[in-house]
PDB file of C-alpha atoms in Angstrom:
ATOM      1  CA  UNK F1082     -50.804  -4.465 -16.904  1.00  0.00           C
ATOM      2  CA  UNK F1083     -49.011  -3.148 -13.812  1.00  0.00           C
ATOM      3  CA  UNK F1084     -46.456  -0.379 -13.960  1.00  0.00           C
ATOM      4  CA  UNK F1085     -43.760  -2.838 -12.885  1.00  0.00           C
ATOM      5  CA  UNK F1086     -44.678  -5.179 -15.718  1.00  0.00           C
ATOM      6  CA  UNK F1087     -44.589  -2.311 -18.185  1.00  0.00           C
ATOM      7  CA  UNK F1088     -41.143  -1.254 -16.953  1.00  0.00           C
ATOM      8  CA  UNK F1089     -39.822  -4.788 -17.392  1.00  0.00           C
ATOM      9  CA  UNK F1090     -41.231  -5.030 -20.919  1.00  0.00           C
ATOM     10  CA  UNK F1091     -39.816  -1.648 -21.882  1.00  0.00           C
ATOM     11  CA  UNK F1092     -36.401  -2.514 -20.467  1.00  0.00           C
ATOM     12  CA  UNK F1093     -36.260  -5.757 -22.435  1.00  0.00           C
ATOM     13  CA  UNK F1094     -36.858  -3.856 -25.675  1.00  0.00           C
ATOM     14  CA  UNK F1095     -34.115  -1.347 -24.835  1.00  0.00           C
ATOM     15  CA  UNK F1096     -31.637  -4.092 -23.915  1.00  0.00           C
ATOM     16  CA  UNK F1097     -32.325  -5.950 -27.153  1.00  0.00           C
ATOM     17  CA  UNK F1098     -31.711  -2.799 -29.203  1.00  0.00           C
ATOM     18  CA  UNK F1099     -28.448  -2.089 -27.364  1.00  0.00           C
ATOM     19  CA  UNK F1100     -26.889  -5.556 -27.239  1.00  0.00           C
ATOM     20  CA  UNK F1101     -28.447  -6.978 -30.410  1.00  0.00           C
ATOM     21  CA  UNK F1102     -27.054 -10.501 -30.907  1.00  0.00           C
ATOM     22  CA  UNK F1103     -25.434 -10.375 -27.458  1.00  0.00           C
ATOM     23  CA  UNK F1104     -28.914 -10.299 -25.937  1.00  0.00           C
ATOM     24  CA  UNK F1105     -30.958 -13.488 -25.688  1.00  0.00           C
ATOM     25  CA  UNK F1106     -34.523 -13.381 -24.396  1.00  0.00           C
ATOM     26  CA  UNK F1107     -35.730 -16.657 -22.911  1.00  0.00           C
ATOM     27  CA  UNK F1108     -39.140 -15.433 -21.759  1.00  0.00           C
ATOM     28  CA  UNK F1109     -40.661 -12.318 -20.197  1.00  0.00           C
ATOM     29  CA  UNK F1110     -38.666 -12.856 -17.008  1.00  0.00           C
ATOM     30  CA  UNK F1111     -35.434 -14.576 -18.065  1.00  0.00           C
ATOM     31  CA  UNK F1112     -32.737 -13.395 -20.466  1.00  0.00           C
ATOM     32  CA  UNK F1113     -28.997 -13.499 -21.122  1.00  0.00           C
ATOM     33  CA  UNK F1114     -26.495 -10.721 -21.863  1.00  0.00           C
ATOM     34  CA  UNK F1115     -23.012 -11.418 -23.237  1.00  0.00           C
ATOM     35  CA  UNK F1116     -19.988  -9.087 -23.074  1.00  0.00           C
ATOM     36  CA  UNK F1117     -16.320  -9.507 -23.960  1.00  0.00           C
ATOM     37  CA  UNK F1118     -15.634 -10.835 -20.459  1.00  0.00           C
ATOM     38  CA  UNK F1119     -18.700 -12.806 -19.341  1.00  0.00           C
ATOM     39  CA  UNK F1120     -22.200 -14.093 -20.023  1.00  0.00           C
ATOM     40  CA  UNK F1121     -24.746 -13.291 -17.316  1.00  0.00           C
ATOM     41  CA  UNK F1122     -28.299 -14.513 -16.848  1.00  0.00           C
ATOM     42  CA  UNK F1123     -30.976 -12.344 -15.241  1.00  0.00           C
ATOM     43  CA  UNK F1124     -34.340 -13.360 -13.867  1.00  0.00           C
ATOM     44  CA  UNK F1125     -36.889 -10.670 -13.066  1.00  0.00           C
ATOM     45  CA  UNK F1126     -39.040 -10.988  -9.970  1.00  0.00           C
ATOM     46  CA  UNK F1127     -42.702  -9.956  -9.935  1.00  0.00           C
ATOM     47  CA  UNK F1128     -41.806  -6.764  -8.113  1.00  0.00           C
ATOM     48  CA  UNK F1129     -38.810  -5.725 -10.253  1.00  0.00           C
ATOM     49  CA  UNK F1130     -37.519  -2.963 -10.418  1.00  0.00           C
ATOM     50  CA  UNK F1131     -38.613  -2.411  -6.812  1.00  0.00           C
ATOM     51  CA  UNK F1132     -36.875  -5.668  -5.971  1.00  0.00           C
ATOM     52  CA  UNK F1133     -33.476  -6.782  -7.226  1.00  0.00           C
ATOM     53  CA  UNK F1134     -33.512  -9.528  -9.887  1.00  0.00           C
ATOM     54  CA  UNK F1135     -31.859 -12.909  -9.559  1.00  0.00           C
ATOM     55  CA  UNK F1136     -28.687 -13.354 -11.578  1.00  0.00           C
ATOM     56  CA  UNK F1137     -25.928 -15.849 -12.267  1.00  0.00           C
ATOM     57  CA  UNK F1138     -22.699 -15.805 -14.284  1.00  0.00           C
ATOM     58  CA  UNK F1139     -22.959 -18.483 -16.951  1.00  0.00           C
ATOM     59  CA  UNK F1140     -19.510 -18.149 -18.481  1.00  0.00           C
ATOM     60  CA  UNK F1141     -16.310 -16.096 -18.346  1.00  0.00           C
ATOM     61  CA  UNK F1142     -14.111 -15.069 -21.258  1.00  0.00           C
ATOM     62  CA  UNK F1143     -10.538 -13.761 -21.548  1.00  0.00           C
ATOM     63  CA  UNK F1144      -9.388 -15.459 -18.338  1.00  0.00           C
ATOM     64  CA  UNK F1145      -5.825 -16.761 -18.263  1.00  0.00           C
ATOM     65  CA  UNK F1146      -5.019 -20.336 -17.226  1.00  0.00           C
ATOM     66  CA  UNK F1147      -3.799 -19.341 -13.759  1.00  0.00           C
ATOM     67  CA  UNK F1148      -6.891 -17.222 -13.008  1.00  0.00           C
ATOM     68  CA  UNK F1149      -9.461 -19.184 -11.016  1.00  0.00           C
ATOM     69  CA  UNK F1150     -12.984 -18.708 -12.329  1.00  0.00           C
ATOM     70  CA  UNK F1151     -14.554 -19.267  -8.914  1.00  0.00           C
ATOM     71  CA  UNK F1152     -12.555 -16.424  -7.330  1.00  0.00           C
ATOM     72  CA  UNK F1153     -13.543 -14.095 -10.163  1.00  0.00           C
ATOM     73  CA  UNK F1154     -17.193 -15.090  -9.735  1.00  0.00           C
ATOM     74  CA  UNK F1155     -17.133 -14.330  -5.993  1.00  0.00           C
ATOM     75  CA  UNK F1156     -15.606 -10.915  -6.657  1.00  0.00           C
ATOM     76  CA  UNK F1157     -18.211 -10.045  -9.293  1.00  0.00           C
ATOM     77  CA  UNK F1158     -21.255 -11.332  -7.420  1.00  0.00           C
ATOM     78  CA  UNK F1159     -20.524  -8.996  -4.524  1.00  0.00           C
ATOM     79  CA  UNK F1160     -19.987  -6.100  -6.929  1.00  0.00           C
ATOM     80  CA  UNK F1161     -23.255  -6.774  -8.803  1.00  0.00           C
ATOM     81  CA  UNK F1162     -25.285  -6.873  -5.583  1.00  0.00           C
ATOM     82  CA  UNK F1163     -23.865  -3.497  -4.567  1.00  0.00           C
ATOM     83  CA  UNK F1164     -24.809  -1.966  -7.943  1.00  0.00           C
ATOM     84  CA  UNK F1165     -28.308  -3.434  -7.810  1.00  0.00           C
ATOM     85  CA  UNK F1166     -28.993  -2.098  -4.332  1.00  0.00           C
ATOM     86  CA  UNK F1167     -27.761   1.339  -5.393  1.00  0.00           C
ATOM     87  CA  UNK F1168     -30.208   1.327  -8.348  1.00  0.00           C
ATOM     88  CA  UNK F1169     -33.200  -0.219  -6.621  1.00  0.00           C
ATOM     89  CA  UNK F1170     -36.492   1.218  -7.875  1.00  0.00           C
ATOM     90  CA  UNK F1171     -35.352   1.878 -11.451  1.00  0.00           C
ATOM     91  CA  UNK F1172     -34.384  -0.106 -14.545  1.00  0.00           C
ATOM     92  CA  UNK F1173     -30.879  -1.303 -13.703  1.00  0.00           C
ATOM     93  CA  UNK F1174     -29.764  -4.082 -16.052  1.00  0.00           C
ATOM     94  CA  UNK F1175     -27.776  -1.880 -18.442  1.00  0.00           C
ATOM     95  CA  UNK F1176     -25.984  -0.147 -15.536  1.00  0.00           C
ATOM     96  CA  UNK F1177     -25.221  -3.512 -13.928  1.00  0.00           C
ATOM     97  CA  UNK F1178     -23.798  -5.046 -17.102  1.00  0.00           C
ATOM     98  CA  UNK F1179     -21.625  -2.086 -18.090  1.00  0.00           C
ATOM     99  CA  UNK F1180     -20.310  -1.403 -14.578  1.00  0.00           C
ATOM    100  CA  UNK F1181     -19.551  -5.097 -14.022  1.00  0.00           C
ATOM    101  CA  UNK F1182     -17.782  -5.391 -17.356  1.00  0.00           C
ATOM    102  CA  UNK F1183     -15.535  -2.433 -16.502  1.00  0.00           C
ATOM    103  CA  UNK F1184     -14.944  -3.684 -12.968  1.00  0.00           C
ATOM    104  CA  UNK F1185     -13.868  -7.114 -14.183  1.00  0.00           C
ATOM    105  CA  UNK F1186     -11.485  -5.596 -16.716  1.00  0.00           C
ATOM    106  CA  UNK F1187      -9.863  -3.446 -14.022  1.00  0.00           C
ATOM    107  CA  UNK F1188      -9.785  -6.350 -11.578  1.00  0.00           C
ATOM    108  CA  UNK F1189      -8.007  -8.606 -14.067  1.00  0.00           C
ATOM    109  CA  UNK F1190      -5.516  -5.882 -15.015  1.00  0.00           C
ATOM    110  CA  UNK F1191      -4.657  -5.246 -11.358  1.00  0.00           C
ATOM    111  CA  UNK F1192      -4.274  -8.913 -10.442  1.00  0.00           C
ATOM    112  CA  UNK F1193      -2.150  -9.586 -13.530  1.00  0.00           C
ATOM    113  CA  UNK F1194       0.072  -6.590 -12.798  1.00  0.00           C
ATOM    114  CA  UNK F1195       0.489  -7.738  -9.201  1.00  0.00           C
ATOM    115  CA  UNK F1196       1.379 -11.223 -10.400  1.00  0.00           C
ATOM    116  CA  UNK F1197       4.003  -9.810 -12.776  1.00  0.00           C
ATOM    117  CA  UNK F1198       5.479  -7.644  -9.998  1.00  0.00           C
ATOM    118  CA  UNK F1199       5.634 -10.620  -7.632  1.00  0.00           C
ATOM    119  CA  UNK F1200       7.396 -12.685 -10.275  1.00  0.00           C
ATOM    120  CA  UNK F1201       9.918  -9.902 -10.957  1.00  0.00           C
ATOM    121  CA  UNK F1202      10.622  -9.557  -7.228  1.00  0.00           C
ATOM    122  CA  UNK F1203      11.100 -13.317  -6.946  1.00  0.00           C
ATOM    123  CA  UNK F1204      13.571 -13.364  -9.849  1.00  0.00           C
ATOM    124  CA  UNK F1205      15.425 -10.367  -8.384  1.00  0.00           C
ATOM    125  CA  UNK F1206      15.731 -12.108  -5.026  1.00  0.00           C
ATOM    126  CA  UNK F1207      17.017 -15.296  -6.648  1.00  0.00           C
ATOM    127  CA  UNK F1208      19.532 -13.257  -8.663  1.00  0.00           C
ATOM    128  CA  UNK F1209      20.806 -11.462  -5.553  1.00  0.00           C
ATOM    129  CA  UNK F1210      21.147 -14.719  -3.638  1.00  0.00           C
ATOM    130  CA  UNK F1211      22.950 -16.323  -6.569  1.00  0.00           C
ATOM    131  CA  UNK F1212      25.301 -13.341  -6.883  1.00  0.00           C
ATOM    132  CA  UNK F1213      26.070 -13.433  -3.160  1.00  0.00           C
ATOM    133  CA  UNK F1214      26.840 -17.151  -3.286  1.00  0.00           C
ATOM    134  CA  UNK F1215      29.072 -16.691  -6.319  1.00  0.00           C
ATOM    135  CA  UNK F1216      31.052 -13.918  -4.598  1.00  0.00           C
ATOM    136  CA  UNK F1217      31.424 -16.049  -1.484  1.00  0.00           C
ATOM    137  CA  UNK F1218      32.666 -19.045  -3.490  1.00  0.00           C
ATOM    138  CA  UNK F1219      35.116 -16.839  -5.367  1.00  0.00           C
ATOM    139  CA  UNK F1220      36.483 -15.516  -2.079  1.00  0.00           C
ATOM    140  CA  UNK F1221      36.964 -19.045  -0.803  1.00  0.00           C
ATOM    141  CA  UNK F1222      38.704 -20.054  -4.002  1.00  0.00           C
ATOM    142  CA  UNK F1223      41.127 -17.147  -3.801  1.00  0.00           C
ATOM    143  CA  UNK F1224      41.915 -17.791  -0.159  1.00  0.00           C
ATOM    144  CA  UNK F1225      41.996 -21.554  -0.698  1.00  0.00           C
ATOM    145  CA  UNK F1226      40.095 -22.077   2.546  1.00  0.00           C
ATOM    146  CA  UNK F1227      37.130 -24.349   3.242  1.00  0.00           C
ATOM    147  CA  UNK F1228      33.921 -22.585   4.183  1.00  0.00           C
ATOM    148  CA  UNK F1229      34.131 -23.402   7.899  1.00  0.00           C
ATOM    149  CA  UNK F1230      37.709 -22.097   8.118  1.00  0.00           C
ATOM    150  CA  UNK F1231      36.851 -18.889   6.296  1.00  0.00           C
ATOM    151  CA  UNK F1232      33.914 -18.141   8.595  1.00  0.00           C
ATOM    152  CA  UNK F1233      36.026 -18.949  11.637  1.00  0.00           C
ATOM    153  CA  UNK F1234      38.781 -16.621  10.441  1.00  0.00           C
ATOM    154  CA  UNK F1235      36.310 -13.796   9.878  1.00  0.00           C
ATOM    155  CA  UNK F1236      34.715 -14.279  13.277  1.00  0.00           C
ATOM    156  CA  UNK F1237      37.951 -14.460  15.241  1.00  0.00           C
ATOM    157  CA  UNK F1238      39.814 -11.596  13.567  1.00  0.00           C
ATOM    158  CA  UNK F1239      40.786  -8.806  16.011  1.00  0.00           C
ATOM    159  CA  UNK F1240      40.756  -5.117  15.226  1.00  0.00           C
ATOM    160  CA  UNK F1241      43.984  -3.104  15.384  1.00  0.00           C
ATOM    161  CA  UNK F1242      43.099  -1.660  18.803  1.00  0.00           C
ATOM    162  CA  UNK F1243      42.152  -5.115  20.158  1.00  0.00           C
ATOM    163  CA  UNK F1244      45.502  -6.526  19.016  1.00  0.00           C
ATOM    164  CA  UNK F1245      47.315  -3.558  20.551  1.00  0.00           C
ATOM    165  CA  UNK F1246      45.617  -3.913  23.930  1.00  0.00           C
ATOM    166  CA  UNK F1247      45.897  -7.725  24.001  1.00  0.00           C
ATOM    167  CA  UNK F1248      49.637  -7.838  23.306  1.00  0.00           C
ATOM    168  CA  UNK F1249      51.506  -5.147  25.263  1.00  0.00           C
ATOM    169  CA  UNK F1250      54.821  -6.266  23.751  1.00  0.00           C
ATOM    170  CA  UNK F1251      53.682  -4.438  20.601  1.00  0.00           C
ATOM    171  CA  UNK F1252      54.209  -1.201  22.520  1.00  0.00           C
ATOM    172  CA  UNK F1253      57.879  -1.914  23.143  1.00  0.00           C
ATOM    173  CA  UNK F1254      58.461  -3.465  19.730  1.00  0.00           C
ATOM    174  CA  UNK F1255      57.187  -0.344  18.008  1.00  0.00           C
ATOM    175  CA  UNK F1256      59.775   1.779  19.804  1.00  0.00           C
ATOM    176  CA  UNK F1257      62.539  -0.123  18.016  1.00  0.00           C
ATOM    177  CA  UNK F1258      61.354   1.286  14.726  1.00  0.00           C
ATOM    178  CA  UNK F1259      61.599   4.939  15.764  1.00  0.00           C
ATOM    179  CA  UNK F1260      63.856   6.974  13.540  1.00  0.00           C
ATOM    180  CA  UNK F1261      66.062   9.930  14.357  1.00  0.00           C
ATOM    181  CA  UNK F1262      63.350  12.419  13.381  1.00  0.00           C
ATOM    182  CA  UNK F1263      60.512  10.684  15.258  1.00  0.00           C
ATOM    183  CA  UNK F1264      59.085  12.486  18.255  1.00  0.00           C
ATOM    184  CA  UNK F1265      59.312  10.701  21.602  1.00  0.00           C
ATOM    185  CA  UNK F1266      56.279  11.109  23.839  1.00  0.00           C
ATOM    186  CA  UNK F1267      56.989  12.492  27.325  1.00  0.00           C
ATOM    187  CA  UNK F1268      54.677  10.442  29.543  1.00  0.00           C
ATOM    188  CA  UNK F1269      55.145  12.892  32.438  1.00  0.00           C
ATOM    189  CA  UNK F1270      52.812  15.218  30.557  1.00  0.00           C
ATOM    190  CA  UNK F1271      49.965  12.794  31.267  1.00  0.00           C
ATOM    191  CA  UNK F1272      50.513  12.522  35.049  1.00  0.00           C
ATOM    192  CA  UNK F1273      47.384  14.609  35.740  1.00  0.00           C
ATOM    193  CA  UNK F1274      45.068  12.214  33.861  1.00  0.00           C
ATOM    194  CA  UNK F1275      43.004   9.581  35.647  1.00  0.00           C
ATOM    195  CA  UNK F1276      44.392   6.623  33.727  1.00  0.00           C
ATOM    196  CA  UNK F1277      42.827   4.088  36.026  1.00  0.00           C
ATOM    197  CA  UNK F1278      39.218   5.100  35.302  1.00  0.00           C
ATOM    198  CA  UNK F1279      37.210   2.406  33.528  1.00  0.00           C
ATOM    199  CA  UNK F1280      34.902   5.054  32.086  1.00  0.00           C
ATOM    200  CA  UNK F1281      37.663   6.826  30.147  1.00  0.00           C
ATOM    201  CA  UNK F1282      38.324   4.583  27.152  1.00  0.00           C
ATOM    202  CA  UNK F1283      40.613   7.151  25.544  1.00  0.00           C
ATOM    203  CA  UNK F1284      43.179   6.783  28.385  1.00  0.00           C
ATOM    204  CA  UNK F1285      43.305   2.981  28.233  1.00  0.00           C
ATOM    205  CA  UNK F1286      46.152   2.872  25.716  1.00  0.00           C
ATOM    206  CA  UNK F1287      48.163   5.489  27.653  1.00  0.00           C
ATOM    207  CA  UNK F1288      47.714   3.419  30.778  1.00  0.00           C
ATOM    208  CA  UNK F1289      49.427   0.532  28.970  1.00  0.00           C
ATOM    209  CA  UNK F1290      52.426   2.770  28.320  1.00  0.00           C
ATOM    210  CA  UNK F1291      52.809   3.736  31.969  1.00  0.00           C
ATOM    211  CA  UNK F1292      52.430   0.196  33.318  1.00  0.00           C
ATOM    212  CA  UNK F1293      55.351  -1.025  31.193  1.00  0.00           C
ATOM    213  CA  UNK F1294      57.761   1.763  32.258  1.00  0.00           C
TER     214      UNK F1294
END
C-alpha cells in the first residue's frame, strides 16, 4: 500500500469519527459530508493528497427564497479551490469543510445585511419623495394656484434689488414717505465716486439717484 493510499484511508477514518452520521462513505475514493449549510461530495484522485480531489456541492440548506443557489455555488467553488491549493500535500478535507461552512455563513450574513440596507434606503427615498410631493401640494392648495402657475410665479419673482433697479420710480416714491426725523442723503458727497463704472456694483444704486436729479 502506497503512502498516499494510507493517508487517504487514515483521513476517512478521522472524518467518520468527527462527522459521525453527517459522513457517508460511498467507497474508498468517494464520500459525502453534510453541514448545517450544505452537503458536499468529494472524490479522491490516485495521487491525493499531492493532488486536489474532485468535489461538488450536492445540496444547500438555510438559503432564503430570494437567494439564488447557483450564485452561492459559484462563490463557494472558487473558495474551496483556493483552500485546497493552500493545503496541497496534506490531508485537507476537514479544513476545506470547516472553512467553507464558515465562509458561507459569513457570505449569507453579509448579503442579507446588504439587502436589508438597500431596502431601508429605498423606503427612505420613497418617504422623502412622498413628503416633498405632499408639501408641494399643500403649498398649491394654500395659494389656490395650479402647478404651472405656481412654478411660473416662483421662476419670475424678482429680488428686492432687481425690483429697485428695474423701476426707478420707486426711488422717488420712497421719498414721499420720509418723516421729519429722517435723514436726507446729500448726493454731493458722492461726486468723487466713479458711478459709471460697470465693475463697481455697489455704486449702481447711487447712480440711479443721480440720473433722476
